[in-house]
Short mmCIF file of C-alpha atoms in Angstrom, two decimals:
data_model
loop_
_atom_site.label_atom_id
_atom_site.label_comp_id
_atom_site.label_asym_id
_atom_site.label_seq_id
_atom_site.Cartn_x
_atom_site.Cartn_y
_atom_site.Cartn_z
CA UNK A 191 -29.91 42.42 -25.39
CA UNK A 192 -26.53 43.78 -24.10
CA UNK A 193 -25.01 45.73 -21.28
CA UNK A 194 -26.08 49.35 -21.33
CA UNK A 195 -24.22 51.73 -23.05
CA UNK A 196 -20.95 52.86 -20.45
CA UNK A 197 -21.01 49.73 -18.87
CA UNK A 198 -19.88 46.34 -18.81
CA UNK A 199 -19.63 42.68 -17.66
CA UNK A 200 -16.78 42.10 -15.52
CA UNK A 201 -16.02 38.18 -16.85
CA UNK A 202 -14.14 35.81 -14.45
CA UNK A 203 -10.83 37.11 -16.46
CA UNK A 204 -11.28 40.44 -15.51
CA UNK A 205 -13.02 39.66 -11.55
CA UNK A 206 -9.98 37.81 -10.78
CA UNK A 207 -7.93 41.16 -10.94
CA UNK A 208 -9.99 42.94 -9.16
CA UNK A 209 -10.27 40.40 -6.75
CA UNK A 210 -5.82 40.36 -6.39
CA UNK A 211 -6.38 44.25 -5.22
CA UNK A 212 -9.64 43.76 -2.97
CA UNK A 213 -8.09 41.46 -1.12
CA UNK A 214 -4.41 43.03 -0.89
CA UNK A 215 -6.28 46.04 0.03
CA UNK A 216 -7.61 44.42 2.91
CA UNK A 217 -5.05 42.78 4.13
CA UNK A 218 -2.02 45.80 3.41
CA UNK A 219 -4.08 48.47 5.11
CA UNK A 220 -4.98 47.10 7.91
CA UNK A 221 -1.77 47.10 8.92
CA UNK A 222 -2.12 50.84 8.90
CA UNK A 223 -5.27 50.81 10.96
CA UNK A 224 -7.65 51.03 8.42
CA UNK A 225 -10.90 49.34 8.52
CA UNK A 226 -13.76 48.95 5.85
CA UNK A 227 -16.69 50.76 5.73
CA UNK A 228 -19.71 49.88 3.25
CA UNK A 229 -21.85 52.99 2.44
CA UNK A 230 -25.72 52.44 0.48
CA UNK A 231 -25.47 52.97 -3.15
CA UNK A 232 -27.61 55.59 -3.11
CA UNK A 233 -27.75 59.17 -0.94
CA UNK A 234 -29.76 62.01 -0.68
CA UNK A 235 -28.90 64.11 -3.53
CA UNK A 236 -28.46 67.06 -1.57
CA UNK A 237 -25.17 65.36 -0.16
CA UNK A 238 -23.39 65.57 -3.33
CA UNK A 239 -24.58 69.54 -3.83
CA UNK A 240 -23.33 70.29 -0.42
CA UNK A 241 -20.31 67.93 -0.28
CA UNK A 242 -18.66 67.86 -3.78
CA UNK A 243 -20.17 71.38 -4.80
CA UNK A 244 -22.56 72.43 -7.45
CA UNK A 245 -20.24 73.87 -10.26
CA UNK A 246 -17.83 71.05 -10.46
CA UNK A 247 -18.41 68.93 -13.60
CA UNK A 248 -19.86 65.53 -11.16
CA UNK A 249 -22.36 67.51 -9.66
CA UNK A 250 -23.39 70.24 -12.69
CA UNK A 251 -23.10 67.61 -15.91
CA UNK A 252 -22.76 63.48 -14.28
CA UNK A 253 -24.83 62.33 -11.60
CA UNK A 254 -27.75 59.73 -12.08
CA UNK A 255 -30.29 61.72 -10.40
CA UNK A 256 -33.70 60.80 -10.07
CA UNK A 257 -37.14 61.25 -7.95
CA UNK A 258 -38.17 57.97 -5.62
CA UNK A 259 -41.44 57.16 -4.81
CA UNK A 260 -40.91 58.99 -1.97
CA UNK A 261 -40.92 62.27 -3.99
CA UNK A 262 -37.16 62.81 -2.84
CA UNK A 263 -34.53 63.14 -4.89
CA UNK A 264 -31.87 60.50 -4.84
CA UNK A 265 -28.81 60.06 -6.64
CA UNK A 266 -26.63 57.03 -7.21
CA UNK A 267 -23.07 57.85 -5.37
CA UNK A 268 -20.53 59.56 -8.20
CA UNK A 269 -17.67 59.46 -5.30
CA UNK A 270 -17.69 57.92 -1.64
CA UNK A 271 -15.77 60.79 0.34
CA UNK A 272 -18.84 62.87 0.97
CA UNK A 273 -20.88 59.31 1.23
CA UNK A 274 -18.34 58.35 3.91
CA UNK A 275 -18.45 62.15 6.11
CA UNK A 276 -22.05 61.46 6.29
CA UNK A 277 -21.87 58.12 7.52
CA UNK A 278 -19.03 59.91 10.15
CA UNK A 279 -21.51 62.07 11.22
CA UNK A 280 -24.66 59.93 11.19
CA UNK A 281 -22.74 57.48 14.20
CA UNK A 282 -20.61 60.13 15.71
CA UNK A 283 -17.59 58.02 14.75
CA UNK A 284 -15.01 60.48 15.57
CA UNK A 285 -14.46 62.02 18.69
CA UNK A 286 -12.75 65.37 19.77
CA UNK A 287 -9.52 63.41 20.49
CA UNK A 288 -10.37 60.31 18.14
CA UNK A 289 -7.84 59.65 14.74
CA UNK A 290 -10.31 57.31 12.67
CA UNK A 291 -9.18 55.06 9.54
CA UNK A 292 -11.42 53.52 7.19
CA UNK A 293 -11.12 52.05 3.59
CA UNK A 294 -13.82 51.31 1.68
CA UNK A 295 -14.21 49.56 -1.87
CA UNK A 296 -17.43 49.65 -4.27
CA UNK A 297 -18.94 50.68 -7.31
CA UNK A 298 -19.65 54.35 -8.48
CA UNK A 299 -21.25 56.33 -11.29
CA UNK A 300 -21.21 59.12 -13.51
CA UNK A 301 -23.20 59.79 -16.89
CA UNK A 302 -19.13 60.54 -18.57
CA UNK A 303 -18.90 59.96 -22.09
CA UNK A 304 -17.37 56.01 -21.98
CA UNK A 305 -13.98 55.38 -23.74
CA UNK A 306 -10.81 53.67 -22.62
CA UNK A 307 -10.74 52.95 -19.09
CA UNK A 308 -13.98 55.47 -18.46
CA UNK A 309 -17.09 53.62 -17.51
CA UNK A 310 -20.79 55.07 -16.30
CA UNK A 311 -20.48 52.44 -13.71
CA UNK A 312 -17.21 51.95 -12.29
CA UNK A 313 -15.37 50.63 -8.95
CA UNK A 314 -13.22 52.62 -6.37
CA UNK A 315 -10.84 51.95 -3.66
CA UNK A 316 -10.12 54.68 -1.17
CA UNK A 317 -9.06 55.45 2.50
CA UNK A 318 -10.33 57.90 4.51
CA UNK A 319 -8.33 59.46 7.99
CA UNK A 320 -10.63 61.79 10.11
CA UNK A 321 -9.47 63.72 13.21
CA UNK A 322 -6.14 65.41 12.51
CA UNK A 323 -4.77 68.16 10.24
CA UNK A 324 -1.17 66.92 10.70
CA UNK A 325 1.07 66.65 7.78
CA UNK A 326 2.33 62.97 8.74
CA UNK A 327 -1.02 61.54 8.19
CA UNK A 328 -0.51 63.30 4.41
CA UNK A 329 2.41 61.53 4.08
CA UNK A 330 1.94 58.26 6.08
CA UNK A 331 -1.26 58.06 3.52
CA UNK A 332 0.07 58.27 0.49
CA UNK A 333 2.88 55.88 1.69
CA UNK A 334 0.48 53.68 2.52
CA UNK A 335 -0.86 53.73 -1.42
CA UNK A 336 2.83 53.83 -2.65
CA UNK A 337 3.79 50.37 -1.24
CA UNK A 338 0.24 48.44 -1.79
CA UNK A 339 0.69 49.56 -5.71
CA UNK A 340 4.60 48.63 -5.07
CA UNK A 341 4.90 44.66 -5.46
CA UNK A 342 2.73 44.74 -8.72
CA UNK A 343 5.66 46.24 -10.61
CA UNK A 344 3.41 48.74 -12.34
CA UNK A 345 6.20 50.91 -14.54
CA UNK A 346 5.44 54.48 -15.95
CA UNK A 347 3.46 55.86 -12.61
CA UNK A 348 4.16 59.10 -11.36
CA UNK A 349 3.12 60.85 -8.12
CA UNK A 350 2.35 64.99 -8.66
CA UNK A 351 1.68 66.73 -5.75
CA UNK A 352 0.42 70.28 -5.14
CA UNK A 353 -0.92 72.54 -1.91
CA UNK A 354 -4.05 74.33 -3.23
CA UNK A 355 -4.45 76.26 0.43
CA UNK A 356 -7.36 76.45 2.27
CA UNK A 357 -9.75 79.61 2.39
CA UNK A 358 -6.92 82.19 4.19
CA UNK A 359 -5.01 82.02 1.32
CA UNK A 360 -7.17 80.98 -1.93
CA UNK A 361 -9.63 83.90 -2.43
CA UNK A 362 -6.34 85.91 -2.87
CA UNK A 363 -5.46 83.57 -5.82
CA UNK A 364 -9.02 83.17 -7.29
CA UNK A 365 -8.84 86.97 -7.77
CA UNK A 366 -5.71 86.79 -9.30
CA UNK A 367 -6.83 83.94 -11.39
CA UNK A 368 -9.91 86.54 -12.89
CA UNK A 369 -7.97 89.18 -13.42
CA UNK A 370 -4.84 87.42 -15.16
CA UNK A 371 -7.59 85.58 -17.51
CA UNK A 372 -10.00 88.27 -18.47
CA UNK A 373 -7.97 89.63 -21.18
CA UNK A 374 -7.85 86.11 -22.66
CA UNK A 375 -12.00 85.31 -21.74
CA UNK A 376 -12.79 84.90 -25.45
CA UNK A 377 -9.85 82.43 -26.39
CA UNK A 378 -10.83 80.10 -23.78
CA UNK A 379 -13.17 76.95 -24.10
CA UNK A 380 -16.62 77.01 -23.24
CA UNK A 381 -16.24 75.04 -20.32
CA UNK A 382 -13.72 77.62 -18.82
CA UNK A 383 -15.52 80.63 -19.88
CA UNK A 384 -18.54 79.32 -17.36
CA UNK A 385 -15.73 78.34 -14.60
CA UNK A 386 -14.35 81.66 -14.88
CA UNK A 387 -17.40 82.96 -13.20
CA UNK A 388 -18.36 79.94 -11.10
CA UNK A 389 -15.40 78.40 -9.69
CA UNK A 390 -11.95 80.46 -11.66
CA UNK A 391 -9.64 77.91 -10.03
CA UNK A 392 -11.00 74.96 -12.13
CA UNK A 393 -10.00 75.90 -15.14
CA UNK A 394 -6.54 74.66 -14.36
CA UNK A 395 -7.46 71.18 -14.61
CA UNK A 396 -8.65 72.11 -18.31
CA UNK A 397 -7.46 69.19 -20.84
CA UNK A 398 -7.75 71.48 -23.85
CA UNK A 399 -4.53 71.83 -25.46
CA UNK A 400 -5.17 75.47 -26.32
CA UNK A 401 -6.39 76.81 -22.74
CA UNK A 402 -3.39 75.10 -21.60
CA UNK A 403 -1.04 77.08 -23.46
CA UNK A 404 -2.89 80.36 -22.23
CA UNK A 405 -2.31 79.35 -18.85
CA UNK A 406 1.69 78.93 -19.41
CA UNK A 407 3.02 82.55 -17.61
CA UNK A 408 0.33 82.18 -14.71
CA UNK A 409 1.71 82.53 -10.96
CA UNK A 410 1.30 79.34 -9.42
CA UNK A 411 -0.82 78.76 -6.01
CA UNK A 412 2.10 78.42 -3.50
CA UNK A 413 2.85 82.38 -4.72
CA UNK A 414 -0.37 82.97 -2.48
CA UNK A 415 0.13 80.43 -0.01
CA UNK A 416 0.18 81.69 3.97
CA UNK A 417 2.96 81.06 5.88
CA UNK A 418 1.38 78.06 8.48
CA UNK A 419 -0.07 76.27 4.29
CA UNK A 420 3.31 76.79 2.96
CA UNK A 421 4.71 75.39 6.23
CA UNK A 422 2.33 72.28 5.96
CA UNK A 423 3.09 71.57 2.19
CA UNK A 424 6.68 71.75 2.95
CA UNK A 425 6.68 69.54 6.09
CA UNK A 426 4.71 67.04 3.19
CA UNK A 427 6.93 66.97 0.77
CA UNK A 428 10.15 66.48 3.07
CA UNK A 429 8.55 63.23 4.79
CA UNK A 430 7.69 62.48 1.44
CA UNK A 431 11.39 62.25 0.30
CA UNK A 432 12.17 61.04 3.65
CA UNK A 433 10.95 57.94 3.32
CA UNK A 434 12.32 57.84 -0.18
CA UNK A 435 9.35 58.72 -2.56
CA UNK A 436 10.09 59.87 -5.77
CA UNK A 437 6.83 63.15 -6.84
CA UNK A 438 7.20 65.57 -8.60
CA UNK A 439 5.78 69.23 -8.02
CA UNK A 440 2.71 70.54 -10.28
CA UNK A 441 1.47 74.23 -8.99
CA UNK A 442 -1.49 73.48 -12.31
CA UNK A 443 -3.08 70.18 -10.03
CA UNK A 444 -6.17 71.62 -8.54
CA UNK A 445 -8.21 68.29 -8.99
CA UNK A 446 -11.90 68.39 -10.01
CA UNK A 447 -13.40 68.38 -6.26
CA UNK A 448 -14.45 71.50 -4.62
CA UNK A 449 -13.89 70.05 -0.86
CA UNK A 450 -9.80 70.03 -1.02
CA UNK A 451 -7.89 72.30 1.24
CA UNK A 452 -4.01 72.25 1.19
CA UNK A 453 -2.69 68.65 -0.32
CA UNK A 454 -4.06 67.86 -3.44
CA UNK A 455 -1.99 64.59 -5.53
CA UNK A 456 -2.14 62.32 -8.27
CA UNK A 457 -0.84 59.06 -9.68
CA UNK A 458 -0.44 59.23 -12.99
CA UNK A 459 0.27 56.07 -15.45
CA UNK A 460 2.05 56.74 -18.93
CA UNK A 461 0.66 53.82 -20.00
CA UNK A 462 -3.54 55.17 -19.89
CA UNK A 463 -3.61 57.55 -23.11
CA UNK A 464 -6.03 59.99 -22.21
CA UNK A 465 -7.12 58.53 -18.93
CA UNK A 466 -3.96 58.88 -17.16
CA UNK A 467 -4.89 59.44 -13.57
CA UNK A 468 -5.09 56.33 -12.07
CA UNK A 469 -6.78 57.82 -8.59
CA UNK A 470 -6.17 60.96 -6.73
CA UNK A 471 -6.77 62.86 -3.68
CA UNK A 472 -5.69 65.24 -0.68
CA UNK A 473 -6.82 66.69 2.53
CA UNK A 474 -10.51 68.48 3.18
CA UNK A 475 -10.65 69.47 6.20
CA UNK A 476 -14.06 71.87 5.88
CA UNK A 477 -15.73 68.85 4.45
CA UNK A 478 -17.14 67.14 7.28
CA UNK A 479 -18.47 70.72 9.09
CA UNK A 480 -19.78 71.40 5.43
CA UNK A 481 -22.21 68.86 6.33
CA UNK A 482 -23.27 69.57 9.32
CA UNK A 483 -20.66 67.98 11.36
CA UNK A 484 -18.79 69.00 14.03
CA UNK A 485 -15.23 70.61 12.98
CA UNK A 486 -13.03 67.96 11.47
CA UNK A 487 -9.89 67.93 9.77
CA UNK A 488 -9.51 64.88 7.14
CA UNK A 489 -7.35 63.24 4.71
CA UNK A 490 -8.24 60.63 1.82
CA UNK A 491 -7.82 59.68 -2.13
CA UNK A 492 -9.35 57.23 -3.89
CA UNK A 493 -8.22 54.68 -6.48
CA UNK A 494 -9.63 53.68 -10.14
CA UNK A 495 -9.98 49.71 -9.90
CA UNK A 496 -11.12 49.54 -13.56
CA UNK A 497 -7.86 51.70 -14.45
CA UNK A 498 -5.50 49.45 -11.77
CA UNK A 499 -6.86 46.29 -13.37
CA UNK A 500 -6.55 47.61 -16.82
CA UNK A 501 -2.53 48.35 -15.95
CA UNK A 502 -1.99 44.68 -14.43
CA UNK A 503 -3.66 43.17 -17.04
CA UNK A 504 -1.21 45.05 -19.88
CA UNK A 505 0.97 43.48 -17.30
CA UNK A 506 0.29 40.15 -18.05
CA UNK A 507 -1.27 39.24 -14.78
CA UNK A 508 -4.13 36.72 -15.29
CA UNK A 509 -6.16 34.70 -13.58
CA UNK A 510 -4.13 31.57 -12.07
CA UNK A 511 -5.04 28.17 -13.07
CA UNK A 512 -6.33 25.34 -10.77
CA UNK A 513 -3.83 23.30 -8.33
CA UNK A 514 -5.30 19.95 -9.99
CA UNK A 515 -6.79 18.76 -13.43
CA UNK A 516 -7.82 15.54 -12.89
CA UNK A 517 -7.58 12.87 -15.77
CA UNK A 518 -9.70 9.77 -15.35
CA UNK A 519 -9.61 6.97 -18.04
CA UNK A 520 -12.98 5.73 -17.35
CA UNK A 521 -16.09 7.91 -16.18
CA UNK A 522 -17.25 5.46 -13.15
CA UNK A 523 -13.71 6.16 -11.71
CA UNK A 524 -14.96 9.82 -11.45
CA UNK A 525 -17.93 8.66 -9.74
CA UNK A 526 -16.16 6.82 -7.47
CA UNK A 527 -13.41 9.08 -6.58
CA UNK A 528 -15.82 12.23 -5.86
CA UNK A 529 -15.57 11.40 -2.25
CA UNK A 530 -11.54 11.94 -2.66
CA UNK A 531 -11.84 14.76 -4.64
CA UNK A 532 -13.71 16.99 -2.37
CA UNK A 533 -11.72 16.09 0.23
CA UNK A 534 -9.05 17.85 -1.67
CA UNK A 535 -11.37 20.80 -1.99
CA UNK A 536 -11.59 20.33 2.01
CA UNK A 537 -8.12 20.40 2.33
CA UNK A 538 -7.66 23.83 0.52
CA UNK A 539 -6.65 23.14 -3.71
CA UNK A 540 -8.42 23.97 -5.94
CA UNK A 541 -9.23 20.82 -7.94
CA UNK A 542 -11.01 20.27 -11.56
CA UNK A 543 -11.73 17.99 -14.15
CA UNK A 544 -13.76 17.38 -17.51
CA UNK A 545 -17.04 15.67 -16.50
CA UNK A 546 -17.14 13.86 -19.78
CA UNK A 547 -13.94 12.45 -19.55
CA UNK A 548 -13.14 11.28 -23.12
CA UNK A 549 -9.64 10.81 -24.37
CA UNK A 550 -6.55 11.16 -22.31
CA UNK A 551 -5.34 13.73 -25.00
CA UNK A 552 -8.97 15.52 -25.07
CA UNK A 553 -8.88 15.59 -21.12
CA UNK A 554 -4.96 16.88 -20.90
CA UNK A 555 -5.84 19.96 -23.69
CA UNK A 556 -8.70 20.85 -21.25
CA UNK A 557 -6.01 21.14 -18.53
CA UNK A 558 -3.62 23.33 -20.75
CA UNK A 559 -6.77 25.67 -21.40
CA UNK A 560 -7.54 26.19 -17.69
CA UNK A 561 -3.42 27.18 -17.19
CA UNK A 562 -3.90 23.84 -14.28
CA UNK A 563 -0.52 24.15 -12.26
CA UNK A 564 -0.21 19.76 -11.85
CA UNK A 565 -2.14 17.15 -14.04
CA UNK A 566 -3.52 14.41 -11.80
CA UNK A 567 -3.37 11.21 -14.55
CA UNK A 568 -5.45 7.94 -13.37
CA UNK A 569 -5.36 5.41 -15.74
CA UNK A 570 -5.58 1.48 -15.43
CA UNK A 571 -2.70 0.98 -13.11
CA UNK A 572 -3.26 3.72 -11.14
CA UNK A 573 -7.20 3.11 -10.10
CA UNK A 574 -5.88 -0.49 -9.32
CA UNK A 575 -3.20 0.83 -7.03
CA UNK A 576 -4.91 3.65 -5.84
CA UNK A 577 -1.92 6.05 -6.71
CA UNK A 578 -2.04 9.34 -9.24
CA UNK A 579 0.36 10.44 -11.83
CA UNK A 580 1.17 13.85 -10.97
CA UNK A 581 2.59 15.95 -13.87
CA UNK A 582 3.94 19.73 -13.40
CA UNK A 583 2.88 20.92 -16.22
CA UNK A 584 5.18 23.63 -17.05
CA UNK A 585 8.00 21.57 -16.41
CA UNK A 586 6.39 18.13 -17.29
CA UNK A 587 8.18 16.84 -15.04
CA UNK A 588 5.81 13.68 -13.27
CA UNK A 589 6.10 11.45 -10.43
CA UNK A 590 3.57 8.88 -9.28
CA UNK A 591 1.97 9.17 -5.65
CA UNK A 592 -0.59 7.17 -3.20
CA UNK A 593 -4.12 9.96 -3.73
CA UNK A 594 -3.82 10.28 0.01
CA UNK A 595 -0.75 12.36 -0.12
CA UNK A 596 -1.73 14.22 -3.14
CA UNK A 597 -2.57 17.26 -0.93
CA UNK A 598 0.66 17.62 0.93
CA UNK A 599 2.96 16.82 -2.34
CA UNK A 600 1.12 20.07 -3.58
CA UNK A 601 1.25 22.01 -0.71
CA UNK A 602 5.49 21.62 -0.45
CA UNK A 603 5.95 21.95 -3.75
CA UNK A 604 4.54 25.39 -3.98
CA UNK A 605 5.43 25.89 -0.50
#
C-alpha cells in the first residue's frame, strides 16, 4: 500500500526542516507578542461558506467535505483564518480595547491537483492580530515575517503588495471590472467567464497566459480607492520602506480569499516554478462580524511550510548529525558503558553508536553516514584507562580525554 494520492510521508530528512521553522517560529514571534493557538482539524462546514466565501475556488472546487454521524456536515480546515475568528469569538478573546496576537502552525487540506510543492494535505504557519485597523500593525506584521525568513538566506523572494479597498470603494471597481471585460467575455477561460458573474474581481489572479494578456490596459484598484484606503495603503508602504523593506507594487494581486479588505501581499520565490507564492495575506477586517462576531478589525497571512522547507532544502540545509558516534572495540564495553552514555544524553548531546559494533572501520563509516560532528574511539587502551579518543570529524583533528569530561570538551568546542 502507499500514501494516498496528494500526499506524503514527511521522513526524518524532511521533519527536521520543518522542525528548524516550528521552533524559530516560536521562539522569533513571541518576541512580537504572539502566542499559539491550536484549532480542531475539523469545523462546521458552514464556517468556510461564510468565512472564505462560496465562489472562491477553496470553497466552490477543494474542500474535503463530508456528512458525520451526526448528520452535519463537516469539513476538514482548507485555511485556519476563519478557523481562528471562530475560536475569537467562541471565548470572547478580544475585547473592545484588547490588541490580540496569536500564531498558529498545523496541517491543512484541499482536493488541488498535486504537483511540485502542492499537496492535498499540507502544513501552514500564520499569525493572526485582532483589534486594530491601524496601518503599523500591517507593517509591524509583515516585518515580523521579513526577519524570521531573514537568517535562512533564502535568495530570489520578493514581497508584492497591493490595497484591494474595502466595500466604500470596491463595488465601484467590480463594475468597472464587468464592463471593461464584457467585450472580451468569449476570449476568456472558463474559469473567468463563471467569475465574471460571481465574483469579477477574481479573475485577476487568473494564471492563464492568455486572460492575462487581456487584462494588460485595465485601470488598476488604487484608481478607485477612497481617500481614508488610499491614505492607509500609503501610510503601509512608507513604514514599509522605513524600516528598509525592499516590495514592489502589483495593482493585479487580489489573492484568492474573499475576506480581504485594504492590504493584500505576497512572497514570492523565483526558485518554485509554478508554485511561486510561498504564503500570503493582508487585513480583513469584516471577517470576524461576518461570523457573527462583534465588529473587529484584523490583520494576518499565512506561510507554506511544505514550500519554506522545499526552498531550505534546495538550500542545502539538512538535518544535523549527532554530537557523538561512539566506537567500542568490544561489545561488553557497550554494555558496560550504557550507564555513561546516558548520562551524556542527561547532560544534553546527542549521543549514538552501532549496537553491533564490528570493525573499527565498519563502526567509523556508520559515523560518516549519520554526518556525527566528533567520533568517540574506545579501544584497548582507552577502556583500561577509562579515557576516549575524540576525533572532529571534519577536521580529523583528535585528542584523547578522561569520559567524564567528554560533555564539557563538547560543549566549548561548539560553544
Amino acid at each position: 500500500m502507499k500514501s494516498v494520492k496528494g500526499t506524503r510521508d514527511l521522513l526524518p530528512r524532511d521533519t527536521y526542516l520543518f522542525q528548524q521553522l516550528e521552533q524559530g517560529a516560536l521562539v522569533h514571534f513571541a518576541r512580537y507578542g504572539f502566542r499559539e493557538i491550536r484549532t480542531p482539524i475539523f469545523e462546521e462546514t458552514q464556517l468556510f461558506l461564510r468565512g472564505i466565501g462560496d465562489e472562491t475556488d477553496i470553497v466552490s472546487k477543494e474542500m474535503y467535505s463530508f456528512e458525520d454521524k451526526g448528520g452535519r456536515s463537516i469539513t476538514l480546515r482548507p485555511e485556519l483564518t476563519a478557523a481562528v475568528c471562530r475560536a475569537v469569538i467562541q471565548h470572547q478573546l478580544v475585547g473592545p480595547t484588547d490588541i490580540v496576537k496569536l500564531m498558529y502552525m498545523g496541517p491543512m487540506f484541499r482536493y488541488e491537483r498535486p504537483q511540485a510543492g502542492r499537496y492535498r494535505q499540507f502544513y501552514q504557519l500564520g499569525v493572526e492580530v485582532f483589534g486594530s485597523d491601524d496601518p503599523l500593525i500591517d507593517v509591524e506584521t509583515i516585518e515580523a515575517l521579513m526577519s524570521f525568513i531573514q537568517p535562512y538566506g533564502l535568495p530570489n523572494l520578493e514581497l508584492i503588495v497591493n490595497s484591494v479597498g474595502d466595500s466604500t470603494d470596491r463595488p465601484a471597481y467590480l463594475a468597472y471590472l464587468r464592463e471593461a471585460l464584457d467585450d472580451v467575455r468569449d476570449q476568456l477561460c472558463n474559469d473567468c467567464q463563471t467569475r465574471m458573474v460571481r465574483n469579477v474581481l477574481r479573475v485577476l489572479d487568473c494564471k492563464n497566459e492568455n486572460c492575462q494578456s487581456l487584462f494588460g490596459e485595465l485601470r488598476p484598484i488604487s484608481d478607485f480607492l477612497s481617500h481614508e484606503n488610499r491614505q492607509h495603503f500609503e501610510a503601509v508602504c512608507n513604514g514599509l520602506s522605513q524600516l528598509g523593506i525592499p516590495y514592489r507594487l502589483n495593482p493585479k494581486l487580489v489573492r484568492g480569499l474573499d475576506y480581504y479588505t485594504k492590504t493584500a501581499f505576497e512572497l514570492v520565490s523565483g526558485d518554485l516554478g509554478a508554485q511561486s507564492a510561498v504564503m500570503g495575506g493582508g487585513r480583513y477586517d469584516n471577517l470576524v462580524q461576518t461570523l457573527g462576531g462583534p465588529a473587529t478589525p484584523a490583520f494576518g497571512w499565512a506561510m507554506g511550510l511544505d514550500r519554506m522547507a522545499s526552498l531550505l532544502a534546495a538550500r542545502g540545509m539538512e538535518e544535523k548529525g549527532p554530537d557523538l558516534f561512539l566506537v567500542f572495540g568490544e561489545r561488553s564495553w557497550l554494555d558496560q558503558a550504557l550507564p555513561w552514555i546516558v548520562k551524556l544524553r542527561h547532560q544534553g548531546l546527542e549521543v549514538t553508536y552501532d549496537l553491533r559494533v564490528g570493525s573499527f572501520k565498519s563502526q567509523m563509516k556508520r559515523a560518516n553516514r549519520e554526518n556525527a560532528r566528533w567520533t568517540g574511539i574506545i579501544g584497548t587502551a582507552e577502556w583500561a584507562n577509562g579515557t576516549v579518543s575524540m576525533k572532529h570529524m571534519a577536521t580529523s583533528e583528535q585528542t584523547t580525554l578522561a569520559r567524564e569530561n567528554v560533555a564539557k570538551f563538547i560543549e566549548e568546542q561548539h560553544a
